Coordinates of C-alpha atoms and ligand atoms in Angstrom, one line a residue:
Chain A
M962 CA -27.7 25.0 43.8
D963 CA -28.7 21.8 45.5
F964 CA -25.6 19.6 45.7
S965 CA -27.4 16.6 47.1
L966 CA -29.2 16.6 43.8
F967 CA -25.8 16.2 42.1
W968 CA -25.2 12.9 43.9
S969 CA -28.8 11.6 43.6
S970 CA -29.0 12.4 39.9
L971 CA -25.5 10.9 39.2
G972 CA -27.0 7.4 39.2
P973 CA -29.7 8.1 36.6
L974 CA -27.3 10.1 34.4
L975 CA -24.6 7.4 34.4
L976 CA -27.4 4.9 33.6
G977 CA -28.4 7.1 30.7
A978 CA -24.7 7.1 29.6
I979 CA -24.4 3.3 29.9
K980 CA -27.7 2.4 28.4
G981 CA -27.9 5.3 25.9
T982 CA -24.9 7.3 25.0
I983 CA -22.3 4.6 25.0
P984 CA -24.1 1.9 23.1
L985 CA -25.4 4.5 20.6
T986 CA -21.9 5.7 20.1
L987 CA -20.4 2.2 19.7
A988 CA -23.1 0.9 17.3
S989 CA -23.0 4.0 15.2
F990 CA -19.2 4.2 15.0
A991 CA -18.9 0.5 14.1
L992 CA -21.5 0.7 11.4
G993 CA -20.1 4.1 10.3
L994 CA -16.6 2.7 9.9
M995 CA -17.9 -0.1 7.6
I996 CA -19.8 2.5 5.5
A997 CA -16.7 4.7 5.4
L998 CA -14.5 1.8 4.3
V999 CA -16.8 1.0 1.4
I1000 CA -17.2 4.6 0.4
A1001 CA -13.5 5.3 0.6
V1002 CA -12.7 2.3 -1.6
M1003 CA -15.4 3.4 -4.0
R1004 CA -14.0 6.9 -4.0
I1005 CA -10.5 5.8 -5.1
S1006 CA -11.9 3.1 -7.5
P1007 CA -11.0 3.4 -11.2
N1008 CA -14.7 2.8 -11.8
K1009 CA -16.0 6.3 -12.5
L1010 CA -19.6 5.6 -11.5
A1011 CA -18.6 4.1 -8.1
S1012 CA -16.3 7.1 -7.5
A1013 CA -19.0 9.6 -8.4
V1014 CA -21.5 8.0 -6.1
A1015 CA -19.0 8.1 -3.3
R1016 CA -18.2 11.7 -4.0
V1017 CA -21.8 12.8 -3.9
Y1018 CA -22.5 10.8 -0.7
I1019 CA -19.6 12.5 1.1
S1020 CA -20.6 15.9 -0.2
V1021 CA -24.2 15.5 1.0
I1022 CA -23.2 14.2 4.4
R1023 CA -20.6 16.9 5.0
G1024 CA -22.7 19.6 3.5
T1025 CA -25.8 19.2 5.7
P1026 CA -26.3 19.5 9.5
L1027 CA -26.3 16.3 11.5
L1028 CA -29.5 17.5 13.2
V1029 CA -31.2 17.9 9.8
Q1030 CA -30.1 14.4 8.8
L1031 CA -31.5 13.1 12.1
F1032 CA -34.8 14.9 11.6
V1033 CA -35.2 13.8 8.0
I1034 CA -34.9 10.2 9.0
F1035 CA -37.1 10.3 12.1
Y1036 CA -39.7 13.0 11.3
G1037 CA -39.4 13.2 7.5
L1038 CA -39.4 9.6 6.4
P1039 CA -42.8 8.8 7.9
A1040 CA -44.3 11.3 5.4
V1041 CA -43.3 8.9 2.7
G1042 CA -44.5 5.9 4.6
V1043 CA -41.2 4.9 6.3
K1044 CA -41.6 4.9 10.0
I1045 CA -38.5 4.1 12.0
D1046 CA -38.3 4.0 15.8
P1047 CA -36.1 6.5 17.7
W1048 CA -33.2 4.2 18.4
P1049 CA -32.7 2.8 14.9
S1050 CA -33.3 6.3 13.5
A1051 CA -30.5 7.6 15.6
I1052 CA -28.2 4.8 14.7
I1053 CA -28.9 5.2 11.0
A1054 CA -28.4 8.9 11.1
F1055 CA -25.2 8.8 13.1
S1056 CA -23.6 5.9 11.2
L1057 CA -24.4 7.5 7.8
N1058 CA -22.8 10.7 9.2
V1059 CA -19.7 9.0 10.5
G1060 CA -19.5 7.1 7.2
G1061 CA -19.2 10.4 5.3
Y1062 CA -16.5 12.0 7.5
A1063 CA -14.5 8.8 8.1
A1064 CA -14.5 7.9 4.4
E1065 CA -12.5 11.1 3.7
I1066 CA -10.1 10.2 6.5
I1067 CA -9.6 6.6 5.2
R1068 CA -9.3 7.8 1.6
A1069 CA -6.5 10.2 2.6
A1070 CA -4.8 7.5 4.7
I1071 CA -4.9 5.1 1.7
L1072 CA -3.4 7.8 -0.6
S1073 CA -0.7 8.5 2.0
V1074 CA 0.8 5.0 1.6
P1075 CA 3.6 5.2 -0.9
R1076 CA 3.0 4.0 -4.5
G1077 CA 5.9 1.6 -4.1
Q1078 CA 3.8 -0.4 -1.6
W1079 CA 1.1 -1.1 -4.3
E1080 CA 3.8 -2.0 -6.7
A1081 CA 5.5 -4.4 -4.4
G1082 CA 2.1 -6.0 -3.8
H1083 CA 1.6 -6.4 -7.5
M1084 CA 5.1 -7.6 -7.9
I1085 CA 4.5 -10.5 -5.6
G1086 CA 1.4 -11.3 -7.7
M1087 CA -1.4 -9.6 -5.8
S1088 CA -4.5 -8.2 -7.4
R1089 CA -5.6 -4.7 -6.6
N1090 CA -8.0 -5.9 -3.9
Q1091 CA -5.5 -8.2 -2.3
A1092 CA -2.9 -5.5 -2.2
L1093 CA -5.5 -3.1 -0.7
V1094 CA -6.5 -5.5 2.1
R1095 CA -3.1 -7.1 2.9
I1096 CA -0.7 -4.3 2.2
I1097 CA -2.3 -0.9 2.0
L1098 CA -5.1 -0.8 4.6
P1099 CA -2.9 -2.1 7.5
Q1100 CA -0.6 0.8 6.8
A1101 CA -3.5 3.3 6.3
A1102 CA -4.9 2.2 9.6
R1103 CA -2.0 3.6 11.5
V1104 CA -2.3 7.0 9.8
S1105 CA -6.0 7.2 10.3
V1106 CA -6.1 6.5 14.1
P1107 CA -5.7 10.1 15.2
P1108 CA -8.3 11.7 12.9
L1109 CA -10.7 8.8 13.4
S1110 CA -10.4 9.2 17.2
N1111 CA -11.5 12.8 16.7
T1112 CA -14.5 11.6 14.8
F1113 CA -15.3 9.1 17.6
I1114 CA -15.0 11.7 20.3
S1115 CA -17.2 14.1 18.3
L1116 CA -19.7 11.3 18.0
V1117 CA -19.9 10.8 21.8
K1118 CA -21.0 14.4 22.1
D1119 CA -23.2 14.4 19.0
T1120 CA -25.3 11.6 20.4
S1121 CA -26.9 14.2 22.7
L1122 CA -28.8 15.3 19.6
A1123 CA -30.7 12.0 19.8
S1124 CA -32.6 13.4 22.8
L1125 CA -34.4 15.5 20.2
I1126 CA -35.9 12.4 18.7
L1127 CA -36.8 11.0 22.0
V1128 CA -33.9 8.5 22.5
T1129 CA -33.3 8.1 26.3
E1130 CA -29.6 8.8 26.4
M1131 CA -27.8 10.7 29.1
F1132 CA -28.7 14.2 28.0
R1133 CA -32.4 13.4 27.8
V1134 CA -32.2 12.1 31.3
A1135 CA -30.5 15.3 32.4
Q1136 CA -33.2 17.3 30.7
Q1137 CA -35.9 15.3 32.5
V1138 CA -34.3 15.7 35.9
A1139 CA -33.7 19.3 35.3
A1140 CA -37.3 20.0 34.3
F1141 CA -38.5 18.2 37.3
S1142 CA -36.2 19.8 39.8
Q1143 CA -35.8 23.2 38.0
E1144 CA -32.0 22.9 38.7
F1145 CA -31.0 23.5 35.0
M1146 CA -27.5 24.8 35.7
L1147 CA -26.5 21.9 38.0
L1148 CA -27.9 19.1 35.7
Y1149 CA -26.4 20.5 32.5
L1150 CA -23.0 21.0 34.1
E1151 CA -23.2 17.5 35.5
A1152 CA -24.0 16.1 32.0
A1153 CA -21.1 18.2 30.6
L1154 CA -18.8 16.7 33.2
I1155 CA -19.7 13.2 32.4
Y1156 CA -19.2 13.8 28.6
W1157 CA -15.8 15.3 29.4
V1158 CA -14.8 12.3 31.5
I1159 CA -15.8 9.9 28.8
C1160 CA -13.8 11.8 26.3
L1161 CA -10.7 11.9 28.6
I1162 CA -10.9 8.2 28.9
L1163 CA -11.1 7.9 25.1
S1164 CA -8.1 10.1 24.5
T1165 CA -6.1 7.8 26.7
A1166 CA -7.3 4.8 24.8
Q1167 CA -6.3 6.6 21.6
T1168 CA -2.8 7.2 22.8
S1169 CA -2.3 3.5 23.7
L1170 CA -3.7 2.3 20.4
E1171 CA -1.3 4.6 18.6
K1172 CA 1.6 3.2 20.5
R1173 CA 0.5 -0.4 19.7
L1174 CA 0.2 0.4 16.0
D1175 CA 3.6 2.2 16.1
R1176 CA 5.5 -1.1 16.7
Y1177 CA 6.7 -1.2 13.2
V1178 CA 7.6 2.4 12.8
A1179 CA 11.0 3.9 13.7
H1180 CA 11.0 6.3 16.6
Chain B
M1034 CA 11.9 -20.3 -34.3
L1035 CA 13.3 -19.3 -31.0
P1036 CA 16.2 -21.3 -29.5
T1037 CA 14.8 -23.4 -26.7
D1038 CA 17.2 -21.9 -24.1
F1039 CA 16.1 -18.3 -24.3
A1040 CA 14.7 -16.8 -21.1
L1041 CA 13.4 -13.5 -22.5
Q1042 CA 12.7 -11.9 -25.8
V1043 CA 11.5 -8.3 -26.2
R1044 CA 10.5 -7.0 -29.6
G1045 CA 9.7 -3.5 -30.6
V1046 CA 8.4 -2.3 -27.2
T1047 CA 7.2 1.3 -27.2
K1048 CA 5.8 3.4 -24.4
S1049 CA 4.7 7.0 -24.0
F1050 CA 3.6 8.9 -21.0
G1051 CA 1.3 11.5 -22.6
A1052 CA 3.3 13.3 -25.1
N1053 CA 6.6 12.0 -23.7
T1054 CA 7.7 9.0 -25.7
V1055 CA 10.0 7.0 -23.4
L1056 CA 10.6 3.8 -25.2
R1057 CA 10.9 3.8 -29.0
G1058 CA 11.1 0.2 -30.0
I1059 CA 13.3 -1.8 -27.7
D1060 CA 14.5 -5.3 -28.6
L1061 CA 16.1 -7.4 -25.9
D1062 CA 17.3 -11.0 -25.9
V1063 CA 18.3 -12.8 -22.7
P1064 CA 19.5 -16.3 -22.9
R1065 CA 18.6 -18.6 -20.1
G1066 CA 21.0 -18.3 -17.2
K1067 CA 22.6 -15.1 -18.4
V1068 CA 22.9 -11.7 -16.9
V1069 CA 22.1 -8.6 -18.9
A1070 CA 23.0 -5.1 -17.6
L1071 CA 20.9 -2.2 -18.8
I1072 CA 22.9 1.1 -18.6
G1073 CA 22.3 4.5 -19.9
P1074 CA 21.8 8.1 -18.9
S1075 CA 19.1 9.3 -16.5
G1076 CA 15.7 9.4 -18.3
S1077 CA 16.7 7.0 -21.0
G1078 CA 13.9 4.6 -20.2
K1079 CA 15.8 1.8 -18.3
T1080 CA 13.4 1.7 -15.4
T1081 CA 10.4 1.9 -17.7
M1082 CA 11.7 -1.0 -19.8
L1083 CA 12.3 -3.1 -16.7
R1084 CA 8.9 -2.4 -15.2
S1085 CA 7.3 -3.4 -18.4
L1086 CA 8.7 -6.9 -17.9
N1087 CA 6.9 -7.1 -14.6
G1088 CA 3.6 -5.5 -15.8
L1089 CA 4.2 -2.4 -13.6
E1090 CA 4.0 -0.5 -16.9
I1091 CA 2.0 -1.6 -19.9
P1092 CA 3.8 -1.0 -23.2
D1093 CA 1.8 0.7 -26.0
A1094 CA 3.1 -1.7 -28.6
G1095 CA 5.6 -4.6 -29.1
S1096 CA 5.8 -8.0 -27.5
V1097 CA 7.4 -9.6 -24.5
T1098 CA 8.0 -13.3 -24.5
V1099 CA 9.3 -15.3 -21.6
G1100 CA 10.8 -18.7 -22.3
A1101 CA 9.6 -22.0 -20.9
G1102 CA 10.3 -22.6 -17.2
A1103 CA 13.3 -24.8 -16.7
T1104 CA 12.1 -26.3 -13.4
S1105 CA 8.4 -25.3 -13.3
G1106 CA 7.7 -26.9 -16.7
L1107 CA 5.6 -23.9 -17.7
P1108 CA 5.4 -23.3 -21.4
A1109 CA 6.7 -20.1 -23.0
L1110 CA 4.5 -17.1 -22.6
S1111 CA 4.1 -14.4 -25.1
V1112 CA 2.2 -11.1 -24.7
D1113 CA 1.6 -9.0 -27.8
F1114 CA 0.9 -5.4 -26.8
S1115 CA 0.3 -4.3 -30.3
T1116 CA -2.9 -6.3 -30.6
P1117 CA -5.7 -4.5 -28.8
V1118 CA -7.6 -6.6 -26.4
S1119 CA -10.2 -5.9 -23.7
K1120 CA -9.1 -4.4 -20.4
K1121 CA -9.9 -7.6 -18.7
A1122 CA -7.9 -9.8 -21.1
R1123 CA -4.9 -7.4 -20.8
A1124 CA -5.1 -7.6 -17.0
E1125 CA -5.0 -11.4 -17.3
Q1126 CA -2.0 -11.3 -19.7
I1127 CA -0.2 -9.0 -17.3
S1128 CA -0.9 -11.2 -14.4
L1129 CA 0.5 -14.2 -16.2
L1130 CA 3.6 -12.3 -17.3
R1131 CA 4.1 -11.0 -13.8
D1132 CA 4.2 -14.5 -12.4
R1133 CA 7.3 -15.3 -14.4
S1134 CA 9.5 -12.6 -13.0
A1135 CA 10.3 -10.9 -9.7
M1136 CA 11.6 -7.5 -9.1
V1137 CA 14.0 -6.0 -6.6
F1138 CA 13.3 -2.3 -6.2
Q1139 CA 15.7 0.6 -5.9
Q1140 CA 13.9 1.8 -2.7
Y1141 CA 13.4 -1.8 -1.4
N1142 CA 9.7 -1.3 -1.0
L1143 CA 9.5 -3.9 1.9
F1144 CA 6.2 -4.0 3.7
P1145 CA 6.8 -2.0 6.9
H1146 CA 4.0 -3.6 8.8
M1147 CA 5.4 -7.1 8.4
T1148 CA 8.4 -8.8 9.8
V1149 CA 11.2 -10.0 7.6
L1150 CA 9.8 -13.5 7.4
Q1151 CA 6.3 -12.3 6.7
N1152 CA 7.6 -10.1 3.9
V1153 CA 9.3 -13.1 2.3
I1154 CA 6.4 -15.6 2.6
E1155 CA 3.6 -13.2 1.8
G1156 CA 3.6 -13.9 -1.9
P1157 CA 4.2 -17.6 -1.9
V1158 CA 1.6 -18.2 0.9
Q1159 CA -1.1 -15.6 0.1
V1160 CA -0.8 -15.5 -3.7
Q1161 CA 0.8 -18.8 -4.8
K1162 CA -1.1 -20.7 -2.1
R1163 CA 1.8 -22.9 -1.3
P1164 CA 1.9 -24.8 2.0
R1165 CA 3.0 -22.4 4.7
E1166 CA 5.4 -24.7 6.5
E1167 CA 7.3 -25.5 3.3
V1168 CA 7.5 -21.8 2.4
I1169 CA 8.8 -20.9 5.8
A1170 CA 11.5 -23.5 5.7
E1171 CA 12.6 -22.2 2.3
A1172 CA 12.4 -18.6 3.4
E1173 CA 14.6 -19.4 6.4
A1174 CA 17.2 -21.1 4.2
L1175 CA 17.2 -18.1 1.8
L1176 CA 17.6 -15.6 4.7
A1177 CA 20.4 -17.7 6.1
R1178 CA 22.1 -17.6 2.7
V1179 CA 22.2 -13.8 2.7
G1180 CA 23.3 -13.7 6.3
L1181 CA 20.0 -12.6 7.8
A1182 CA 18.8 -15.7 9.6
D1183 CA 18.8 -13.8 12.9
K1184 CA 16.6 -11.0 11.5
R1185 CA 13.6 -13.1 10.6
D1186 CA 11.4 -11.5 13.2
S1187 CA 12.7 -8.0 12.8
Y1188 CA 10.7 -5.2 11.2
P1189 CA 12.2 -3.5 8.2
F1190 CA 12.8 -0.2 10.1
E1191 CA 15.1 -2.2 12.4
L1192 CA 17.4 -3.1 9.4
S1193 CA 20.1 -1.2 7.6
G1194 CA 19.5 -0.3 3.9
G1195 CA 21.8 -3.1 2.9
Q1196 CA 20.0 -5.6 5.0
Q1197 CA 16.6 -4.4 3.7
Q1198 CA 17.8 -4.8 0.2
R1199 CA 18.9 -8.3 0.9
V1200 CA 15.5 -9.1 2.2
G1201 CA 14.1 -7.5 -1.0
I1202 CA 16.2 -10.0 -2.9
V1203 CA 15.1 -12.9 -0.8
R1204 CA 11.4 -11.8 -1.2
A1205 CA 12.0 -12.0 -5.0
L1206 CA 13.7 -15.4 -4.9
A1207 CA 11.0 -16.9 -2.7
L1208 CA 8.5 -16.4 -5.6
K1209 CA 10.6 -18.8 -7.6
P1210 CA 10.6 -16.7 -10.7
Q1211 CA 12.2 -17.5 -14.0
L1212 CA 13.6 -14.0 -14.3
L1213 CA 15.1 -11.7 -11.7
L1214 CA 14.8 -8.0 -12.4
F1215 CA 16.9 -5.4 -10.5
D1216 CA 16.4 -1.7 -10.7
E1217 CA 19.6 0.0 -9.4
P1218 CA 19.6 -2.3 -6.4
T1219 CA 22.4 -0.5 -4.7
S1220 CA 21.9 3.2 -5.6
S1221 CA 19.9 4.0 -2.4
L1222 CA 22.6 2.4 -0.2
D1223 CA 25.5 4.0 1.7
P1224 CA 28.7 3.1 -0.1
E1225 CA 29.9 0.8 2.7
L1226 CA 26.7 -1.3 2.4
V1227 CA 26.9 -1.7 -1.4
D1228 CA 29.3 -4.6 -1.5
D1229 CA 27.2 -7.0 0.6
V1230 CA 24.3 -6.6 -1.8
L1231 CA 26.5 -6.9 -4.9
A1232 CA 28.1 -10.1 -3.5
V1233 CA 24.6 -11.6 -3.1
I1234 CA 23.7 -10.7 -6.7
K1235 CA 27.0 -12.1 -7.9
E1236 CA 26.4 -15.4 -6.2
L1237 CA 23.0 -15.6 -7.8
A1238 CA 24.5 -15.1 -11.2
E1239 CA 27.0 -17.8 -10.6
E1240 CA 24.1 -20.1 -9.6
G1241 CA 22.6 -19.6 -13.0
W1242 CA 19.8 -17.2 -12.4
T1243 CA 18.6 -15.2 -15.4
M1244 CA 18.8 -11.6 -14.5
V1245 CA 18.2 -8.2 -16.0
I1246 CA 19.9 -5.5 -14.0
V1247 CA 19.6 -1.7 -14.4
T1248 CA 22.8 -0.3 -12.9
H1249 CA 25.1 2.6 -12.7
E1250 CA 27.9 0.5 -11.3
L1251 CA 30.1 0.0 -14.4
A1252 CA 32.6 -2.1 -12.5
F1253 CA 29.8 -4.4 -11.3
A1254 CA 28.4 -4.6 -14.8
R1255 CA 31.7 -5.5 -16.2
Q1256 CA 32.2 -8.3 -13.7
M1257 CA 28.8 -9.7 -13.7
A1258 CA 27.0 -9.1 -17.0
D1259 CA 27.2 -11.5 -19.9
E1260 CA 25.9 -8.7 -22.0
V1261 CA 25.6 -4.9 -21.6
V1262 CA 22.9 -3.0 -23.3
F1263 CA 23.3 0.8 -23.5
M1264 CA 20.1 2.7 -23.9
D1265 CA 19.7 6.4 -24.7
G1266 CA 16.6 8.4 -25.6
G1267 CA 14.4 5.3 -25.5
V1268 CA 16.4 3.2 -28.0
V1269 CA 19.2 0.7 -27.7
V1270 CA 22.3 2.4 -28.9
E1271 CA 24.7 -0.4 -28.5
R1272 CA 24.9 -3.9 -27.1
G1273 CA 27.4 -6.6 -26.7
P1274 CA 29.7 -8.4 -24.3
A1275 CA 30.5 -6.3 -21.2
S1276 CA 34.2 -6.2 -22.1
Q1277 CA 33.4 -4.7 -25.5
V1278 CA 30.7 -2.2 -24.6
L1279 CA 32.4 -0.9 -21.5
R1280 CA 36.0 -0.9 -22.7
K1281 CA 35.8 -0.4 -26.5
P1282 CA 32.4 1.2 -27.2
Q1283 CA 31.7 1.7 -30.9
E1284 CA 29.1 4.3 -30.7
E1285 CA 29.9 7.9 -29.9
R1286 CA 27.0 8.2 -27.3
T1287 CA 28.2 5.1 -25.5
Q1288 CA 31.8 6.4 -25.4
A1289 CA 30.7 9.7 -24.0
F1290 CA 28.5 8.0 -21.3
V1291 CA 31.2 5.6 -20.2
R1292 CA 33.8 8.3 -20.1
R1293 CA 31.6 10.5 -18.0
L1294 CA 30.8 7.7 -15.5
L1295 CA 34.5 6.7 -15.2
H1296 CA 35.4 10.3 -14.5
E1297 CA 32.9 10.6 -11.8
L1298 CA 34.5 7.6 -10.0
Ligands
ATP2147 N1 4.7 7.1 -14.4 C1 5.3 8.0 -15.2 N2 4.5 9.0 -15.7 C2 5.1 10.0 -16.5 N3 6.3 10.0 -16.9 C3 7.1 9.0 -16.5 C4 6.6 7.9 -15.6 N4 7.6 7.1 -15.4 C5 8.7 7.5 -16.1 N5 8.4 8.7 -16.7 C6 9.3 9.4 -17.6 O1 9.9 8.6 -18.5 C7 11.2 8.9 -18.8 C8 12.1 7.7 -18.6 O2 12.1 7.4 -17.2 P1 12.8 6.1 -16.6 O3 12.6 6.1 -15.2 O4 12.5 4.9 -17.4 O5 14.4 6.5 -16.9 P2 15.7 5.8 -16.3 O6 16.5 5.4 -17.5 O7 15.3 4.7 -15.4 O8 16.3 7.0 -15.5 P3 17.2 7.0 -14.2 O9 18.6 6.5 -14.5 O10 17.1 8.4 -13.7 O11 16.5 6.0 -13.2 C9 11.5 10.1 -17.9 O12 11.4 11.3 -18.7 C10 10.4 10.1 -16.8 O13 10.1 11.4 -16.4
MG2148 MG1 15.6 4.4 -13.3

């Protein structure tokens, strides 16, 4: 293996992470969380139609491979006249996917808040929505941090799939350098190492976020 | 015609959970400024009755009327549950009814993510839209009254059960309700913490608050209550002045209940 290639390719790979992997992850996760919140609230809504739509959405997202979702949006939709560029395609696919998984996490977190909290909210005069926003969701947030962090970390790694629809993120850079230099082992291990370091940093961030949200919980 | 000084009138309230009929036509009268204690065996429907007054349960039939507000100038409000109305109209009625009373829960149900002060001002500021500064000043005065001035920035988990329940009471008072509802306010407390909470409730009674209290503390009911209502099996079996119902109950079921509770002491 040619170790000087490790150092000379580190720059391009990190650039791929900074310009590809990381923004793709952040944008998809932020959008995905918004979708998840809406779907979770629909799912627990007394409105049967809203709840059914949410259930079907979650079922489809969780029941089909992410790669297939990505391909349907980028390669499939043009057949019906909808052509979307690689980047927006990737963001749409990833955020819809996160939306499905995180919706279940948020729903479970909402349901884990004791019923007495809803009742106390109503007692002080709150509507269902007010109680949800001011009383329930802040408490659900604490419960959902660990599972949402898992979703986030999975997403970092899943963005490598975007290389298959021609998005220049880190793994695609690694593939290109590997093809050029024929050093497949080195480049793929190097990419793996960078993914790992990013996830280590995220795990640390998760721990400190949990500590921060723990300030109102007995230890 | 109702007397002008009534605070609450309940007529023929019924409620079932599926096949389980829990309230079978309850009547209640609470004059303004008086304290009514609801007693009765477990499962007799006391909590369900109390929750119906705050719209946390919706009766199947009957009516709940809250008298005119003494200080607020609000007119009397009557909700007839026997007359079917749309879901939306019912929700509106419930919301109006709820505005008249405030409840103190057995398990406190404080908001764990808010400080003591935030717990107390949440309703007045966020729901009643009253000026924040004014509400904070009132909340601080109320907290001082129950001996918790120095806890205003603590979180509920940092407080003892007795302190939490006093915050629960202050949260209810801050809403300026016409009616205070207590569901066994001391039964989750360690025995040595009960007295502080009872003292606060007693003070409120002396101040002239109208209260409905579900309790197992017969001694407390005897001291505090102007009237004791004994429920069993979803009906009111006996009612009257505390001295009478608790000392010389007329009905056999009341006698058995009071005897059993006294023996447990
Ligand atoms: N939300 C509910 N769904 C179904 N059944 C309920 C519900 N709430 C109360 N019940 C039932 O109604 C009956 C009366 O309950 P309630 O809590 O009003 O009794 P209680 O007099 O307050 O009893 P306790 O002294 O044990 O608190 C019980 O059989 C209870 O199981
Ligand atoms: Mg009860």
